[in-house]
Short mmCIF file of C-alpha atoms in Angstrom, two decimals:
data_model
loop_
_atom_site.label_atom_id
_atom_site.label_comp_id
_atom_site.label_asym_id
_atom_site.label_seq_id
_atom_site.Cartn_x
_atom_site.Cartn_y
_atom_site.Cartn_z
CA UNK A 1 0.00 0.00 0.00
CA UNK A 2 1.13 3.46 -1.40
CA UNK A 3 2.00 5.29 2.38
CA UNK A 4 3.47 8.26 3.96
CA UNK A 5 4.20 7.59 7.55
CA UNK A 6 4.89 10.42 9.89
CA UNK A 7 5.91 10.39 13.84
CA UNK A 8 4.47 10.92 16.35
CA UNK A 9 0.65 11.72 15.83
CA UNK A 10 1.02 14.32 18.57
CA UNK A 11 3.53 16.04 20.18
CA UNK A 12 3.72 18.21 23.92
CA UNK A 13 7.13 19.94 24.28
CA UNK A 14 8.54 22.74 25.75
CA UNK A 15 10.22 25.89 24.49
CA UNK A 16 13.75 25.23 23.72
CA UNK A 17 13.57 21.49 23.63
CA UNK A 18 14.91 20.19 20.16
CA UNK A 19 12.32 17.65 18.45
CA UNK A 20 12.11 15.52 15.32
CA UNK A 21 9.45 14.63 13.12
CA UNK A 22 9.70 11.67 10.96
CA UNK A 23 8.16 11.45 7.40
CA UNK A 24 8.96 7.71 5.55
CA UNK A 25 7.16 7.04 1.98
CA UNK A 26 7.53 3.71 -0.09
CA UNK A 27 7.11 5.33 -3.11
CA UNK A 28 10.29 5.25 -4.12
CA UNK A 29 9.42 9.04 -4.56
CA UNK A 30 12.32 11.77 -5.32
CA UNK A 31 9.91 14.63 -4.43
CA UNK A 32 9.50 14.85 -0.50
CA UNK A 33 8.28 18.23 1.38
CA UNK A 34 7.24 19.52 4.28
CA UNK A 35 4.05 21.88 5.25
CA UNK A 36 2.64 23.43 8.02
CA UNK A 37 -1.25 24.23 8.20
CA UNK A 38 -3.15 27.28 10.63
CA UNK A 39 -6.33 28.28 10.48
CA UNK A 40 -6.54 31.07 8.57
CA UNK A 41 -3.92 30.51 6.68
CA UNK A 42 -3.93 27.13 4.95
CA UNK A 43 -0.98 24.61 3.74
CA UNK A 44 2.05 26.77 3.94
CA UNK A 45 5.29 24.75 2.52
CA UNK A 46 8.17 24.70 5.12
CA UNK A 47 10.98 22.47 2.61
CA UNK A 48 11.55 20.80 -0.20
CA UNK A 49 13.68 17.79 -1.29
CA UNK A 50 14.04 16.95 -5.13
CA UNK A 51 16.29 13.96 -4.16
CA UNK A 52 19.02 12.76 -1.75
CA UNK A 53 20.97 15.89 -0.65
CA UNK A 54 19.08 18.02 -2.08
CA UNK A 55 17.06 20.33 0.31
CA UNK A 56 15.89 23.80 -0.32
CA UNK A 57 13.13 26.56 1.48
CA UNK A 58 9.75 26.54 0.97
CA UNK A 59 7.87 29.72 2.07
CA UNK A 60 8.03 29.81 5.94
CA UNK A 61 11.60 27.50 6.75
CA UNK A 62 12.72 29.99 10.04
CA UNK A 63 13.02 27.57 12.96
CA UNK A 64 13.38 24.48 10.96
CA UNK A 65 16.08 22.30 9.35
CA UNK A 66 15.84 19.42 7.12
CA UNK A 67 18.10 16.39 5.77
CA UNK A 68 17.23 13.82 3.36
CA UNK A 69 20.11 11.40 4.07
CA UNK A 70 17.86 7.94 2.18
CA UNK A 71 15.32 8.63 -0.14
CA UNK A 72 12.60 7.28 1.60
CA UNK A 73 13.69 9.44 4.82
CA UNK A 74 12.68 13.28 5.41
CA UNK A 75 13.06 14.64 8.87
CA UNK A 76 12.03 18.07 9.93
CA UNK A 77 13.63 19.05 13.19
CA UNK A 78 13.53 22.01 15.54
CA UNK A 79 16.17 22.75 16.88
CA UNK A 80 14.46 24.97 19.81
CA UNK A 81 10.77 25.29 18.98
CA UNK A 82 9.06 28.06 19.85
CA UNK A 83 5.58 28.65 20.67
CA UNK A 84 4.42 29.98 17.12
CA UNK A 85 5.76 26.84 15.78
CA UNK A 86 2.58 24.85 17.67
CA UNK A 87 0.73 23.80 14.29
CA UNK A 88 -0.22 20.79 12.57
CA UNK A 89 2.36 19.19 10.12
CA UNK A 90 2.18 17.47 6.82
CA UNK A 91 4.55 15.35 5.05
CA UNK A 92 4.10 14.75 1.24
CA UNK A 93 5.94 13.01 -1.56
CA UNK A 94 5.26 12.86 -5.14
CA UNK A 95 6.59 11.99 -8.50
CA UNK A 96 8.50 14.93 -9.91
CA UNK A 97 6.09 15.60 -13.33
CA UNK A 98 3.20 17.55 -13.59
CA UNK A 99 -0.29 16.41 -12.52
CA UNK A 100 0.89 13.88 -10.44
CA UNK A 101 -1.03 12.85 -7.20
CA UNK A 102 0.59 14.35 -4.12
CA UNK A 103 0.50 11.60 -1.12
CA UNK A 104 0.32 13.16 2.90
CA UNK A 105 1.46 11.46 5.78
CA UNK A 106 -1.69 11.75 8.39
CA UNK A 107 0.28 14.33 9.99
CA UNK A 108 2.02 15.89 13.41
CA UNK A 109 0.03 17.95 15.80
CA UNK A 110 2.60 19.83 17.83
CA UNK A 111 2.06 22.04 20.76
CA UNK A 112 5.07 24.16 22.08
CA UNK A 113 4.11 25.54 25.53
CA UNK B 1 3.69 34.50 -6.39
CA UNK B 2 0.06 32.70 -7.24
CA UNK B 3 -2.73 32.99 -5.62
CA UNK B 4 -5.60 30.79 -5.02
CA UNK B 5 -8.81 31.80 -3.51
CA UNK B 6 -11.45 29.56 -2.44
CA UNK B 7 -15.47 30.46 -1.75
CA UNK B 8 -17.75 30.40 0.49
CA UNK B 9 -15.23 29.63 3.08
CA UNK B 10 -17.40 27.96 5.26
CA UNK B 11 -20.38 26.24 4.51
CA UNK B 12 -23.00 24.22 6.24
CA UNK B 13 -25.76 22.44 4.60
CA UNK B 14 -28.59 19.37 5.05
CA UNK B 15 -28.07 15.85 3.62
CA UNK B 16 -29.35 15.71 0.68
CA UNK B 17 -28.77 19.43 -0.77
CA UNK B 18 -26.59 20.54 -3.55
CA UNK B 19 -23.87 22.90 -3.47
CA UNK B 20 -21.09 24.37 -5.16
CA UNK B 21 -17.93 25.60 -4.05
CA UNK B 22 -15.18 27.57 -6.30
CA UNK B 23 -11.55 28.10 -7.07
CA UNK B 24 -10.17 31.19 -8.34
CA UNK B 25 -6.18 31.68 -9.02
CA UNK B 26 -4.52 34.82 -9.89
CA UNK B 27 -2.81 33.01 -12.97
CA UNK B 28 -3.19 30.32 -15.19
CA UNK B 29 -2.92 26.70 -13.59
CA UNK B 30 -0.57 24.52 -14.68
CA UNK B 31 -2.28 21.66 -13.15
CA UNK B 32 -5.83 22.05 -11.32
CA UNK B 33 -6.19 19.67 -8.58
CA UNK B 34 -9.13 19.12 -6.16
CA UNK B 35 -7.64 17.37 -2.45
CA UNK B 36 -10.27 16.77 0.34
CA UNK B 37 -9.02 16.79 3.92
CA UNK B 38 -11.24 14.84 6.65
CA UNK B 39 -11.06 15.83 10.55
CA UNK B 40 -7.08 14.43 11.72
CA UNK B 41 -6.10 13.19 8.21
CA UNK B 42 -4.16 14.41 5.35
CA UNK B 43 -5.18 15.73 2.35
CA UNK B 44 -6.39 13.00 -0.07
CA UNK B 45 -6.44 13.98 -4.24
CA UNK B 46 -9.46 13.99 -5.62
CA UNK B 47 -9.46 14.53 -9.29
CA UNK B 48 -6.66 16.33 -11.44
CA UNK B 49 -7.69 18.59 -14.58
CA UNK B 50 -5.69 19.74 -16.89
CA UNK B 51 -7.43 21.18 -20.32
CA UNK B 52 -9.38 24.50 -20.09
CA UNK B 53 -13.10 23.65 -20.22
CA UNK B 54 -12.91 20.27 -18.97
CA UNK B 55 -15.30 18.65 -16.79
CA UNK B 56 -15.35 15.55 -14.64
CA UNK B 57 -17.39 13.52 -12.75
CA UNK B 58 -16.78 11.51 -9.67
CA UNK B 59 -19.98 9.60 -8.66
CA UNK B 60 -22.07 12.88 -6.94
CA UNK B 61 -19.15 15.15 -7.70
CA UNK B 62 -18.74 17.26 -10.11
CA UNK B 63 -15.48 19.00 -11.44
CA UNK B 64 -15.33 22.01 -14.07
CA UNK B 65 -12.40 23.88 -15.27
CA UNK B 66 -13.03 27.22 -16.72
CA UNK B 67 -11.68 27.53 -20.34
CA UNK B 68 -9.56 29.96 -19.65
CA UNK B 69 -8.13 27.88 -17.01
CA UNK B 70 -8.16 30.29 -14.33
CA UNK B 71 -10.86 28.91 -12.23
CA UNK B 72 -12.86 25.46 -10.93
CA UNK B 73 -15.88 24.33 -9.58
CA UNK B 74 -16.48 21.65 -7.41
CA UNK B 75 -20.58 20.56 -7.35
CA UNK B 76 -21.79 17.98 -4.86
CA UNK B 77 -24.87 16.22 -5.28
CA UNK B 78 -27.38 15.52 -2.83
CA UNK B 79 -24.60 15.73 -0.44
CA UNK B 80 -23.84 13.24 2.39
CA UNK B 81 -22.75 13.13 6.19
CA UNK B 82 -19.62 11.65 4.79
CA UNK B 83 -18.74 14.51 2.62
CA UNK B 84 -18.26 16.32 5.75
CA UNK B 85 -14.59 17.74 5.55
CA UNK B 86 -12.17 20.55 4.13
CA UNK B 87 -11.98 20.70 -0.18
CA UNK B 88 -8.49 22.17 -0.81
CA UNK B 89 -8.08 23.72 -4.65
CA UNK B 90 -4.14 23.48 -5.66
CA UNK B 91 -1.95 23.94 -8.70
CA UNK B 92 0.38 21.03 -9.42
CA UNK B 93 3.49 21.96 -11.41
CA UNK B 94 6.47 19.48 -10.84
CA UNK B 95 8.00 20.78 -7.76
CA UNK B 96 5.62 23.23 -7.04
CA UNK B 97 2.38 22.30 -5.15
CA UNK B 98 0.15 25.67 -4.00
CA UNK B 99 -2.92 25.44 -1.86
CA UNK B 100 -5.89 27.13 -1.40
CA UNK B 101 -7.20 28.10 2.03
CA UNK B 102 -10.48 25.78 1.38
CA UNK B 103 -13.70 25.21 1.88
CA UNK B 104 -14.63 23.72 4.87
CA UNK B 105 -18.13 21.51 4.60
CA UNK B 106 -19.88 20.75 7.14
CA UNK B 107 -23.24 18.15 6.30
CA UNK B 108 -25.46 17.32 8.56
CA UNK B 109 -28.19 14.63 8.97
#
């Protein structure tokens, strides 16, 4: 079954306290990013990976890193999450050509307190 | 930088009533896609369009692409308790995957 697996569901942390989210697809995809999503404001994209080390910014990447060390891998860490980082996360992967169907992980509710 | 607005933004009906909802983007799509999102999942594609003027159907939904491609509609038929969720417009190009704000449908029974 076509997947996107992301870890943990949920996530209580303090400020300051580094984190990672997984993301894991067994697509064999190259394409592998990152978004956030508020209310009000929709799916915002936080990175990008075309393919194994290759990362680059998406619209809103202050306070996160990435690293796509295995193809199937994409991490997004904070390194010392902040409050206004408390969102709910999506992983996605896709095939890099147009009109293809972008997969989600069931994504990472994180609250920073 | 593209733009994609989405109306009403909000919208709660009855089982059993139509309803539209709409897709607007400040320039042309490359590739129109239609995602649903249910409560604590992740987006899930619904139909991809790419010619201007196209329509599509997907059992009680209904997809149209304006010929200019600049705009979509998504129609529901006699609309269920499991259409319930948020309907996310998008443009698909490669690398590039932009998102409306949605529509966020609420049916009840």
């Amino acid at each position: 079954e076509a997947q996107v697996t992301q870890n943990p569901r949920y996530l209580i942390t303090v400020t300051g306290k580094k984190l990672t989210v997984t993301c894991s697809q067994n697509m064999n995809h190259e394409y592998m990013s990152w978004y956030r999503q508020d209310p009000g404001l929709g799916l915002r994209q936080i990175y990008y990976s075309m393919n194994v080390e290759v990362t680059d910014k998406g619209d809103v990447p202050e306070g996160y890193k990435v690293s796509r060390k295995e193809k199937r891998n994409f991490p997004l860490i904070l390194e010392s999450p902040s409050p206004n980082q408390t969102s709910l996360y999506f992983c996605a992967s896709w095939e890099i050509m147009s009109s293809t169907e972008a997969f989600f992980g069931q994504g990472t509710r994180l609250t920073v307190v | 930088t593209q733009l994609l607005e989405q109306s009403p933004q909000f919208l709660s009906i009855q089982e059993g009533e139509n309803l539209t909802v709409y897709c607007n983007s400040s320039s042309v799509f490359s590739s129109l896609q239609w995602y649903r999102q249910e409560p604590g999942e992740g987006p899930v594609l619904l139909v991809t369009v790419v010619t201007g003027g196209e329509v599509k159907k997907l059992k009680r939904l209904t997809f149209q692409f304006g010929d200019a491609r600049k705009d979509s509609s998504l129609h529901i038929t006699a609309a269920q308790t499991g259409d319930t969720g948020l309907y996310l417009c998008a443009d698909q190009a490669g690398t590039a995957l932009i998102f409306g704000k949605g529509t966020t449908l609420s049916v009840s029974s």
